[in-house]
Coordinates of C-alpha atoms and ligand atoms in Angstrom, one line a residue:
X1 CA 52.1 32.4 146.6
X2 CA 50.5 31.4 150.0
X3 CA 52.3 32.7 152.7
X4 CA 52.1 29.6 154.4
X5 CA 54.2 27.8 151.4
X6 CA 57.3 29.9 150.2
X7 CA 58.1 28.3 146.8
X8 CA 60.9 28.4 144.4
X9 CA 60.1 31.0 141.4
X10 CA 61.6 29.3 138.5
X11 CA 60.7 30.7 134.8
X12 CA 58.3 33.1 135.8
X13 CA 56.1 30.1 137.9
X14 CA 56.3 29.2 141.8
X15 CA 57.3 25.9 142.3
X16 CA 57.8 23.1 145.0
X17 CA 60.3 21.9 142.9
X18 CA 61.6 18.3 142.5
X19 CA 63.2 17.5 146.3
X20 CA 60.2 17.8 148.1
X21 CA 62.2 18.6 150.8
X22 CA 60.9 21.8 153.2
X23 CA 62.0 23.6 156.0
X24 CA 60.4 25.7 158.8
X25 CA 60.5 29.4 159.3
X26 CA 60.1 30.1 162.4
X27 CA 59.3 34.0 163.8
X28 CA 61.9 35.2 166.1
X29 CA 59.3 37.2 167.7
X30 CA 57.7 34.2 169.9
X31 CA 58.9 31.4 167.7
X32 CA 55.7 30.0 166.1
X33 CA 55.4 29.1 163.0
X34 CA 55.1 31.3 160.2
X35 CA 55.7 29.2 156.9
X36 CA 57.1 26.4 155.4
X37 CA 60.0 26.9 152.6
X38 CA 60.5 24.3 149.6
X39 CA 64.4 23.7 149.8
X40 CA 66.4 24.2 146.5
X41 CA 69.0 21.2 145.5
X42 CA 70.6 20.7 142.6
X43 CA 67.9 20.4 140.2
X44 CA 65.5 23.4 141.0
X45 CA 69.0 25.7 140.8
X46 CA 70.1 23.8 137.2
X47 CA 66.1 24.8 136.4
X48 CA 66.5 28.5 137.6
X49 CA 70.2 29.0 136.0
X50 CA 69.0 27.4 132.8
X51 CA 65.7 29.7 132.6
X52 CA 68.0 32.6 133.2
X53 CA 70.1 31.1 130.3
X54 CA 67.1 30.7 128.1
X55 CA 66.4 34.8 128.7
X56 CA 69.3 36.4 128.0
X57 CA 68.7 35.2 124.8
X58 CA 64.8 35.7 124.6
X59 CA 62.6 39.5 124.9
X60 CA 64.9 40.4 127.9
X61 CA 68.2 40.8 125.9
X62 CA 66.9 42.1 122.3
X63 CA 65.1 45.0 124.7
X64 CA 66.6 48.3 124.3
X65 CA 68.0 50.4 127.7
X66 CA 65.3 52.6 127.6
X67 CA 62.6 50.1 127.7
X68 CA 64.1 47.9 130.1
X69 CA 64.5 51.0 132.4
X70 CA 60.8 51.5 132.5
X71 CA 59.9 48.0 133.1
X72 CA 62.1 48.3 136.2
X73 CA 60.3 51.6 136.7
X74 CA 57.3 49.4 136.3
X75 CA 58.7 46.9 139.4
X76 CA 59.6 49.6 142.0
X77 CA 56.0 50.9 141.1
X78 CA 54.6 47.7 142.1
X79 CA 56.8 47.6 145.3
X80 CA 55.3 50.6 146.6
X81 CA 51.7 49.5 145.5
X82 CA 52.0 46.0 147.8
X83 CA 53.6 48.5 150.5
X84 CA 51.4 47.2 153.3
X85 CA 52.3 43.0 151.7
X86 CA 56.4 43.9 151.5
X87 CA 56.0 45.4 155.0
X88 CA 53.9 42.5 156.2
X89 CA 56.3 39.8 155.3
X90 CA 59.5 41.7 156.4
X91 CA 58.4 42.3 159.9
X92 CA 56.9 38.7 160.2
X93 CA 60.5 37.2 159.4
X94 CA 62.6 39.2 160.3
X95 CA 60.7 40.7 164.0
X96 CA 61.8 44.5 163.2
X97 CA 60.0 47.5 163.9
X98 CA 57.3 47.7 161.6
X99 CA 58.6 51.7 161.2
X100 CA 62.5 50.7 160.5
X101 CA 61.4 48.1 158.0
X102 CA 58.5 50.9 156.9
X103 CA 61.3 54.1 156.8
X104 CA 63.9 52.0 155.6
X105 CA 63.5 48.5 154.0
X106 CA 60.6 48.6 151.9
X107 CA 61.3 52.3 150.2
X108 CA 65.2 51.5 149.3
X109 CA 63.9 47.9 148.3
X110 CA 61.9 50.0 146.0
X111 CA 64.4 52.6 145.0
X112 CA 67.5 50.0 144.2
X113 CA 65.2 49.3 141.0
X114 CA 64.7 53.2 140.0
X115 CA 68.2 54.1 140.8
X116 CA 69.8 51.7 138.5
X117 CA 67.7 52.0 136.2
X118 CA 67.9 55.9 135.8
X119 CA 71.3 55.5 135.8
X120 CA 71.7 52.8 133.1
X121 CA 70.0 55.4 130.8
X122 CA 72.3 58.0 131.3
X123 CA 75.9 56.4 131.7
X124 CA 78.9 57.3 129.3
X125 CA 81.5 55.0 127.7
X126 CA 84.8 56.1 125.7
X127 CA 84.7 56.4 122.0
X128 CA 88.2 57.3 119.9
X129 CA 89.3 58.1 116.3
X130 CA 92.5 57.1 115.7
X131 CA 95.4 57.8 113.2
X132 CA 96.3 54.7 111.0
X133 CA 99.5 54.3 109.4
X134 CA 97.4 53.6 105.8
X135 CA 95.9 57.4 106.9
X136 CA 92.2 55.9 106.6
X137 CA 91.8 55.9 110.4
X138 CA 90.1 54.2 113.1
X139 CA 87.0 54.0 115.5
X140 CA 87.6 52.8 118.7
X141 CA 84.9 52.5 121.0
X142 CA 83.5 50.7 124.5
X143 CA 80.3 49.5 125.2
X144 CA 79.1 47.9 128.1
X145 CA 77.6 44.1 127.7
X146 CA 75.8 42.5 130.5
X147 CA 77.8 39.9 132.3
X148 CA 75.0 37.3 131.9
X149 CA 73.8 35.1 134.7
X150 CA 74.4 36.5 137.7
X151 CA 73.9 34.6 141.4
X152 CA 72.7 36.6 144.2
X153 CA 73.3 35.1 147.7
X154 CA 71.7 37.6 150.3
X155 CA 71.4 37.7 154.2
X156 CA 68.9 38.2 156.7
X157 CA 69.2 41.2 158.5
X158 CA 67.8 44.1 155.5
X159 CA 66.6 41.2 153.5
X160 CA 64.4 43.1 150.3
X161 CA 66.9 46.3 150.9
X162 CA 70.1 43.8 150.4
X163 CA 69.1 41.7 147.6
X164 CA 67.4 44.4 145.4
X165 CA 70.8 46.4 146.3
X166 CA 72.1 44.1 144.0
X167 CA 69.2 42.7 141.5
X168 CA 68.5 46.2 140.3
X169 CA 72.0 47.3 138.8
X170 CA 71.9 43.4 137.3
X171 CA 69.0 43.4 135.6
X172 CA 69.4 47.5 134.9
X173 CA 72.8 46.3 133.0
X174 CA 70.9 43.1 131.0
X175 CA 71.8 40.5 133.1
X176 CA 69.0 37.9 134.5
X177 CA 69.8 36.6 138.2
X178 CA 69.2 33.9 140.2
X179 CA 68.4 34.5 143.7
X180 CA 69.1 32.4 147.2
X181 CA 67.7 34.3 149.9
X182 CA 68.7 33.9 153.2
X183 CA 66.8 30.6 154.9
X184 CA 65.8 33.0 157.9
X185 CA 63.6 35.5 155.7
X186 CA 62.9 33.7 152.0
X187 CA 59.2 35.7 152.0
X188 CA 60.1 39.0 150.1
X189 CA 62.0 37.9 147.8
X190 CA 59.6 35.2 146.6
X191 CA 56.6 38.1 146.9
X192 CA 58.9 40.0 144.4
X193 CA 58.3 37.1 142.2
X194 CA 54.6 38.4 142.0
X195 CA 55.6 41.7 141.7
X196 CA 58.3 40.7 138.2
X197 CA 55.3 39.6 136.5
X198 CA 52.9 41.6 137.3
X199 CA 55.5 44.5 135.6
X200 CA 55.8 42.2 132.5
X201 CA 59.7 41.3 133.3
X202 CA 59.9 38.3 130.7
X203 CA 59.8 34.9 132.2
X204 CA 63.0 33.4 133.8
X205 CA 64.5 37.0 134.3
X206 CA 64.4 36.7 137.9
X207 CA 64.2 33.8 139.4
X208 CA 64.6 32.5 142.9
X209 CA 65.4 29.0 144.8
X210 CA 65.3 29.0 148.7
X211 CA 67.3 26.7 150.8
X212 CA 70.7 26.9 152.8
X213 CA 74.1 27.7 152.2
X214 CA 76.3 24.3 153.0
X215 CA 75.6 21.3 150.8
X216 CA 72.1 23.1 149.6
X217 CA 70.5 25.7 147.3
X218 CA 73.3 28.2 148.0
X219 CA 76.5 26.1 147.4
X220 CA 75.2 24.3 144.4
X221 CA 73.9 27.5 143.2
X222 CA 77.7 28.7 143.1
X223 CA 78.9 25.5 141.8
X224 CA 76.5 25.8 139.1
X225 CA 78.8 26.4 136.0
X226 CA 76.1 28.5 133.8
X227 CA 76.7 31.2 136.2
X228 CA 78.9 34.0 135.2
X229 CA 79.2 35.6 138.4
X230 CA 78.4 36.0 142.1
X231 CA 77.6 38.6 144.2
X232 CA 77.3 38.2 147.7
X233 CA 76.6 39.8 151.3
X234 CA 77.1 37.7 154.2
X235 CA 79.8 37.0 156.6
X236 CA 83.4 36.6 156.0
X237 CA 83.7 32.9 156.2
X238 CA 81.0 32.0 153.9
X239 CA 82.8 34.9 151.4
X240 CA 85.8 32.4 151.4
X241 CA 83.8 29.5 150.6
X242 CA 81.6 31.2 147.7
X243 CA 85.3 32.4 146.3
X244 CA 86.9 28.8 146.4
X245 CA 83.7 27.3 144.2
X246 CA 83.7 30.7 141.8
X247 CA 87.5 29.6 141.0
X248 CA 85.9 27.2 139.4
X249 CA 85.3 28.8 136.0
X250 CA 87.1 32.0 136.8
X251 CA 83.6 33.3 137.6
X252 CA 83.7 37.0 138.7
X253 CA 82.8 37.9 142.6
X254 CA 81.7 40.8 144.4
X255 CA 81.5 40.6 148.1
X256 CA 80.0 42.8 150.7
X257 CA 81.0 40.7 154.1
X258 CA 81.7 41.4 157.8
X259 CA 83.0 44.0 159.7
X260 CA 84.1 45.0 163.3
X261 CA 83.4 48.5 162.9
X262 CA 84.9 51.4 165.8
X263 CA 83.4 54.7 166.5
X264 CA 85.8 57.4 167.4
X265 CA 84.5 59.8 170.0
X266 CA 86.8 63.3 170.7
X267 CA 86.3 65.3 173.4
X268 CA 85.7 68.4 171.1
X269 CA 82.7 66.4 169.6
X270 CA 79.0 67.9 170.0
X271 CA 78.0 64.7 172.5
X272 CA 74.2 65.1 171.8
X273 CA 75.0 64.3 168.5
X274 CA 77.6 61.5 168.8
X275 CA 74.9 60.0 171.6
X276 CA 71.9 59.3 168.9
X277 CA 74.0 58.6 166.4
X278 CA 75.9 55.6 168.9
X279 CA 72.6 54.8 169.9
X280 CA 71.7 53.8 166.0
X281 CA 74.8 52.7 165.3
X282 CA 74.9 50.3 168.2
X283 CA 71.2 49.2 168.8
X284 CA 69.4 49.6 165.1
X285 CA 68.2 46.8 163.8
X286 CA 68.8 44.8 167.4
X287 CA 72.7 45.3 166.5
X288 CA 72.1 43.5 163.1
X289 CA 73.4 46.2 160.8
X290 CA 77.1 45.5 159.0
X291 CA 77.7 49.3 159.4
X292 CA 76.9 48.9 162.9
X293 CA 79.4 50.0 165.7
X294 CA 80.5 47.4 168.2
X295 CA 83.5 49.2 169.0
X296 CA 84.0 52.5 170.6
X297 CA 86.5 54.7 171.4
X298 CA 86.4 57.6 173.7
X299 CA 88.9 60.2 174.7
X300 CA 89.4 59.8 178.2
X301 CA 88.2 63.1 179.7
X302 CA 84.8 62.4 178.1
X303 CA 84.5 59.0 178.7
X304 CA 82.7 58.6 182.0
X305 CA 79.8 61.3 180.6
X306 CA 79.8 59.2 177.6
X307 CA 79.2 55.4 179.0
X308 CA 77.0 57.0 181.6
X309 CA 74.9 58.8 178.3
X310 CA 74.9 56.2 176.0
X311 CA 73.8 53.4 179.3
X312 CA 70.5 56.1 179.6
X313 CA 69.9 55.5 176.0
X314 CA 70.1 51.9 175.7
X315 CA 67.8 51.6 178.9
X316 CA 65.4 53.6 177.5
X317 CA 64.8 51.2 174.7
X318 CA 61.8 49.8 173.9
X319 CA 61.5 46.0 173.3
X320 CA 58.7 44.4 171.4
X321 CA 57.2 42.7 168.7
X322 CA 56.9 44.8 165.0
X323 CA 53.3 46.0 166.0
X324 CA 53.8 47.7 169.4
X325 CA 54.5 51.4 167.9
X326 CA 56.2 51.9 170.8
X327 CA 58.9 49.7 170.6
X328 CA 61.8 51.0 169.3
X329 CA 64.0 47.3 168.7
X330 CA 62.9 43.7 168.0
X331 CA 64.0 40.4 169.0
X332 CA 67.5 39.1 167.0
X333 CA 66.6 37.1 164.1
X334 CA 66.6 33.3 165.2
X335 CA 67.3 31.2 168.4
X336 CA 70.4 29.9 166.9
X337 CA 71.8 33.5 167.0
X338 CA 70.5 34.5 170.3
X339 CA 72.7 31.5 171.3
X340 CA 75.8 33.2 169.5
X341 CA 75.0 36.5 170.8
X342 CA 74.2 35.8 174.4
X343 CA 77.6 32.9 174.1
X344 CA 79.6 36.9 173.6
X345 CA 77.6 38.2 176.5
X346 CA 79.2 35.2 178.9
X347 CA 82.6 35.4 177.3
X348 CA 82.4 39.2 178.1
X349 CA 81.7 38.3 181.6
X350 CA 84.3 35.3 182.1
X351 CA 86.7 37.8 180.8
X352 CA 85.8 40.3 183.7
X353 CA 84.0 43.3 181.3
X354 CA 82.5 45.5 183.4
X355 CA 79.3 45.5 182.3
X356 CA 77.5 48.9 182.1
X357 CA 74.1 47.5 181.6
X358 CA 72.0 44.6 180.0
X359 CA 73.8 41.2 179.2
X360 CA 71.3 38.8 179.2
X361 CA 67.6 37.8 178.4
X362 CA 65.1 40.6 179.1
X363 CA 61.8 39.3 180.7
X364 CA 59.0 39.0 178.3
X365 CA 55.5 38.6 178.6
X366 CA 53.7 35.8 177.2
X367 CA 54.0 34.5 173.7
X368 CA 57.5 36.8 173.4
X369 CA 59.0 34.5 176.3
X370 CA 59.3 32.3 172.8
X371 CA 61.3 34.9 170.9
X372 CA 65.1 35.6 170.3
X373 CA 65.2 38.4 172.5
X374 CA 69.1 39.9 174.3
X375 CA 68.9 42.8 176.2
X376 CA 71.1 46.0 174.4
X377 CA 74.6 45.7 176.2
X378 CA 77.2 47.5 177.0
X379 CA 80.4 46.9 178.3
X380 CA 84.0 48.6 179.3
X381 CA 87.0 47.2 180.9
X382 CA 88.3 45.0 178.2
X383 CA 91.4 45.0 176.3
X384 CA 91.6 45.4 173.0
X385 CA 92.8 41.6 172.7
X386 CA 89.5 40.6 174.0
X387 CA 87.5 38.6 171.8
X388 CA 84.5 41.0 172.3
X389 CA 86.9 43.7 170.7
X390 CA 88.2 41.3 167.7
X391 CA 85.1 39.5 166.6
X392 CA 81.8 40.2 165.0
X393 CA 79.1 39.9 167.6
X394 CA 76.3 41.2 165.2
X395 CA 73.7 41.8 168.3
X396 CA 72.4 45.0 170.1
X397 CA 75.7 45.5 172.0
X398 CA 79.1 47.3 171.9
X399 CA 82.1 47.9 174.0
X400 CA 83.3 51.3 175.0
X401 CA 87.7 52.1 175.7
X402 CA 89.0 55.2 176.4
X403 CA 92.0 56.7 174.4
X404 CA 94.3 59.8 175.1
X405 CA 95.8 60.3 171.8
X406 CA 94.7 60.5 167.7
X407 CA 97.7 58.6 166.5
X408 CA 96.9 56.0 169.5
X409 CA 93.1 55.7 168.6
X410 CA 93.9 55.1 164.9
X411 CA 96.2 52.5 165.5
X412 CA 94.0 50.6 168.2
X413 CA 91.1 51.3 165.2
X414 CA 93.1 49.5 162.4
X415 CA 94.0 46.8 164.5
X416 CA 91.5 44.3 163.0
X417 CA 91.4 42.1 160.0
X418 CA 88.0 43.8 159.2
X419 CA 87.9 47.0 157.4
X420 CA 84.1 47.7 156.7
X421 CA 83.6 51.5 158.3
X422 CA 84.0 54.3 161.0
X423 CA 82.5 56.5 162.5
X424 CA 84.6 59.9 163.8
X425 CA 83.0 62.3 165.8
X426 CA 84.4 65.5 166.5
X427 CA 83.7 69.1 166.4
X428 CA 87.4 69.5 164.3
X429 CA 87.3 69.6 160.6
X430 CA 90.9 69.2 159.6
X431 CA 90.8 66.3 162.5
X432 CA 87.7 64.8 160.6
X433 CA 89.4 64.5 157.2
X434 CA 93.0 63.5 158.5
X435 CA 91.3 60.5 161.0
X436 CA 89.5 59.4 158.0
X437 CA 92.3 59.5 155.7
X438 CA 94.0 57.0 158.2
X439 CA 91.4 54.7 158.8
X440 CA 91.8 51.2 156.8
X441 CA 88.2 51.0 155.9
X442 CA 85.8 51.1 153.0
X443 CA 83.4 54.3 154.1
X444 CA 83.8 56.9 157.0
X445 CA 81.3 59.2 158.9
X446 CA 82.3 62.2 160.5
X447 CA 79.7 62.9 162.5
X448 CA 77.0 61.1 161.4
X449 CA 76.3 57.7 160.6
X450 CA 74.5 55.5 157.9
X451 CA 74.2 58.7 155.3
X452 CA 75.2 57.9 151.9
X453 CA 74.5 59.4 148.3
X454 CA 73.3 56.0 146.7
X455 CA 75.8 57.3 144.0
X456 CA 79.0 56.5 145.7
X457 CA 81.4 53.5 146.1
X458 CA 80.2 51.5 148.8
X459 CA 81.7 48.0 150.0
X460 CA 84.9 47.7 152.3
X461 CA 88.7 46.9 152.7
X462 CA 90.4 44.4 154.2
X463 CA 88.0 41.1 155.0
X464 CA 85.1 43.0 154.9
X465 CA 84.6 42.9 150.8
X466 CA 86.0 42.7 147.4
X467 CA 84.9 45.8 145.0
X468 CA 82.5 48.3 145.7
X469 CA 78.6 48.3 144.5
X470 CA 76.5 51.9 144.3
X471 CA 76.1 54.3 141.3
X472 CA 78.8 53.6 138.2
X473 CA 80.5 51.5 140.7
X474 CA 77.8 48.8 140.2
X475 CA 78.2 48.8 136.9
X476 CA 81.8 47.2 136.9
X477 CA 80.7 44.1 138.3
X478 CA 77.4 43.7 135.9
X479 CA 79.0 44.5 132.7
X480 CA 81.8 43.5 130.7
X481 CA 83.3 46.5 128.9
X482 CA 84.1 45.6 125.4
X483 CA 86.1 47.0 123.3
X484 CA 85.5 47.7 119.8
X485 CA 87.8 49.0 117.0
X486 CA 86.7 49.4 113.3
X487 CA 89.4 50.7 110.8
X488 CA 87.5 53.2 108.4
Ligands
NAD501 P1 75.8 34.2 156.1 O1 77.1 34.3 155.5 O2 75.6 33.1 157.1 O3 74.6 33.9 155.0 C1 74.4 34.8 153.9 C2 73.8 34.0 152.8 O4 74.8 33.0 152.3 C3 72.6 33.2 153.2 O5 71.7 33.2 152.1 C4 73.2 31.8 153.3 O6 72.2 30.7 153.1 C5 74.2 31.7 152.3 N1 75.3 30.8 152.5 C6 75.8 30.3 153.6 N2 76.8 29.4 153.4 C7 76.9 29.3 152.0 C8 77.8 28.6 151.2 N3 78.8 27.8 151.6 N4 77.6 28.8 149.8 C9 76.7 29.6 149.3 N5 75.9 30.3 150.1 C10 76.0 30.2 151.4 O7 75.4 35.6 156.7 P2 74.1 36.1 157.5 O8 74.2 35.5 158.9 O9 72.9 35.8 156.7 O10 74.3 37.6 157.6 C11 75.0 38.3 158.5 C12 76.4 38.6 158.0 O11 76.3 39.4 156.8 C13 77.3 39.4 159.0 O12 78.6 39.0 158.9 C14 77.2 40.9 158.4 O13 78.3 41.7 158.7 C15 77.2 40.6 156.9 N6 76.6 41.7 156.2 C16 77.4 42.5 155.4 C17 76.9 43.5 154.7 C18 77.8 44.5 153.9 O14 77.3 45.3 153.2 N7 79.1 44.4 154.1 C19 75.6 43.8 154.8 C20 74.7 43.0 155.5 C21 75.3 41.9 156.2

């Protein structure tokens, strides 16, 4: 694959496919151009999902667990040997820091595939004798089957970290997949193309079609009836729309989507702590994280310390492109979303926020004047009405209320139709467990943020998700449990 030319990988082959349609990818760093993608239609996905057909039935599914666990051994191997390629292509599409996307993105994209794969080795499933009224009894017994073909619809913001999140517990449980990548950063995923066959994963296993989501490689590729199930990350409103086309079929879905996610701040809380982990919890990523915090809730006799803390950290930011060391947080990943982002930073002012710093377009030097840069924003003074309190922003900003009582906070914190996570910081244990207890939402922190066990349930309530992905958890979406009972 030439970087250049981002192709479909279809049957263990890169291909331009039959449209010969293409579309630009632009960097958001200074907005040159950094490859041109083959677009998917309805053919190249009927050619993927039929080549993932064709392998469930060929070397793939006659493998035993044990071998197919060291082939994906064999893949997050490779991964970490093209370090310095996956790490390349990351920060070229997506602008990060090139030590976020080298701490964070490349490693887990890695480690999604040894996870699963340990875990696929070692997982249990019932097994029963039972009385029979003839008295010759009965063995009655599950075992997991994979699901079969199984789409994969990613986004942009941790694109390798996302979409290996979920190809390694599918093709750990048997499955074969067929990926659409987000438009914004197709690279990685097709470089993992190289990387499938260079591990000797059979031909059509994984296989990948770039394009859109409306009336392109994405919506056909969920209208595509030899696919058994969908698993998505992305925002709410495209969940509904993958959801109306998997009724189609009663195809099984598994959504991680949007959130509006509140940080809790008590006066008893250690503030050096609850500072940096606001500060990653607002900013990482530019604001492009769905566990990020957009809301934040402070108990009144800390809050004027707090804003003015937390407006010292976002100054002292660093902006700039993924190869100034320095820079602690990149552009936002496109022009169109700047747009959206900085649209929020006007609103904010129309409505009368008080804005506590940033809230427009930093000045950058150069080629950057090009980029998709926002400056990190913060704002107080709004009510809890206010768009900029309702809706998902997803940029480097956050708005910051004060509150005087728990029952009061938790109410004001449940008062969206998201219900992704929380963060709670205080220095009260039995507050820390009760707050969390009450909070509609898929994970909580108490004082920290973006620490997980890869073991546990993760996904959200509400409209933020449907099921939960991580450890055994993964395994109920990617197998079917069936159940087997032989009279003796
Ligand atoms: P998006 O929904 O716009 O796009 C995600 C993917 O869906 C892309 O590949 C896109 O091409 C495709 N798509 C769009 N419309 C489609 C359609 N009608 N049919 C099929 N596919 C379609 O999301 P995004 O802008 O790429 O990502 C940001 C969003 O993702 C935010 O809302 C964020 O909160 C969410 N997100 C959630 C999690 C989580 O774990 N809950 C993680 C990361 C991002």
């Amino acid at each position: 694959m030439a970087e250049a030319d981002v192709r479909h990988f279809i049957d263990g082959d890169f291909t331009a496919g039959a449209t010969g349609r293409t579309f630009e990818n632009r960097s958001p760093v200074d907005g040159s151009l950094i490859s041109t993608v083959h677009e998917g239609g309805r053919e190249e996905v009927a050619a993927a999902v039929a080549a993932a057909r064709a392998a469930l039935a060929g070397p793939w599914g006659r493998m035993s667990v044990p071998e197919r666990a060291e082939v994906l051994h064999r893949v997050a191997d490779g991964i970490m040997a093209r370090f310095d390629d996956f790490l390349a292509a990351e920060c070229l599409d997506t602008g990060k820091p090139r030590s976020l996307a080298s701490h964070i993105d490349i490693p887990r994209g890695a480690a999604n595939f040894k996870i699963f794969a340990d875990l696929i080795k070692n997982v249990p499933t019932e097994a029963f004798q039972m009385p029979t009224p003839d008295g010759t009894g009965a063995l009655n017994y599950a075992v997991r089957v994979p699901k079969g073909v199984v789409a994969v619809i990613s986004p942009w913001n941790l694109p390798l970290l996302l979409m290996t999140w979920k190809v390694g517990p599918a093709l750990a449980c048997g499955n074969t997949v067929v990926v659409k990548p987000s438009e914004e950063t197709p690279t990685t995923t097709a470089l993992l193309g190289e990387v499938m066959n260079a591990a000797g994963v059979p031909k059509g296993v994984y296989n990948v079609v770039h394009g859109f989501g409306p009336d392109s490689a994405g919506q056909f590729l969920t209208q595509d009836a030899g696919v058994d199930a969908i698993t998505f990350t992305g925002e709410t409103r495209t969940g509904e729309a993958i959801m109306a086309a998997a009724a189609t079929g009663v195809r099984d879905v598994s959504f991680e989507l949007g959130g509006k996610n509140p940080a809790i701040v008590f006066a008893d809380c250690d503030m050096d702590a609850a500072i940096e982990g606001t500060m990653r919890s607002a900013f990482a990523n530019c604001g492009q994280v769905c566990l990020g915090t957009e809301r934040i809730y402070v108990e009144q006799s800390i809050f004027d310390a707090f804003v003015a803390r937390l407006k010292e950290g976002a100054e002292a930011l660093r902006l700039g492109p993924p190869e100034d060391e320095a820079a602690n947080m990149g552009p936002l990943i496109s022009k169109e979303h700047q747009d959206k982002v900085l649209s929020y930073y006007r609103k904010a002012a129309d409505e009368g926020a008080n804005v506590v710093t940033g809230g427009g377009v930093p000045d950058m030097a150069g080629d950057l004047a090009g980029g998709a840069w926002v400056e990190p924003t913060i704002w107080t003074g709004l009510p809890d009405a206010s768009p900029i309190l309702r809706e998902e922003i997803f940029g480097p900003c956050c708005h910051i209320s004060p509150f005087s009582d728990e029952g009061e906070v938790i109410g004001r914190a449940n008062d969206t139709p998201y219900g992704l996570c929380a963060s709670v910081w205080t220095g009260d244990m039995a507050r820390g467990h009760r707050v969390s207890q009450a909070l509609d939402v898929g994970i909580v922190w108490v004082n920290s943020w973006f620490l997980r066990d890869l073991r546990t349930p993760f996904g959200g309530a509400k409209q933020s998700g449907i099921g939960r992905e991580g450890g055994v958890h993964s395994l109920e979406f990617y197998t079917e449990l069936k159940n087997i009972c032989v009279k003796l």
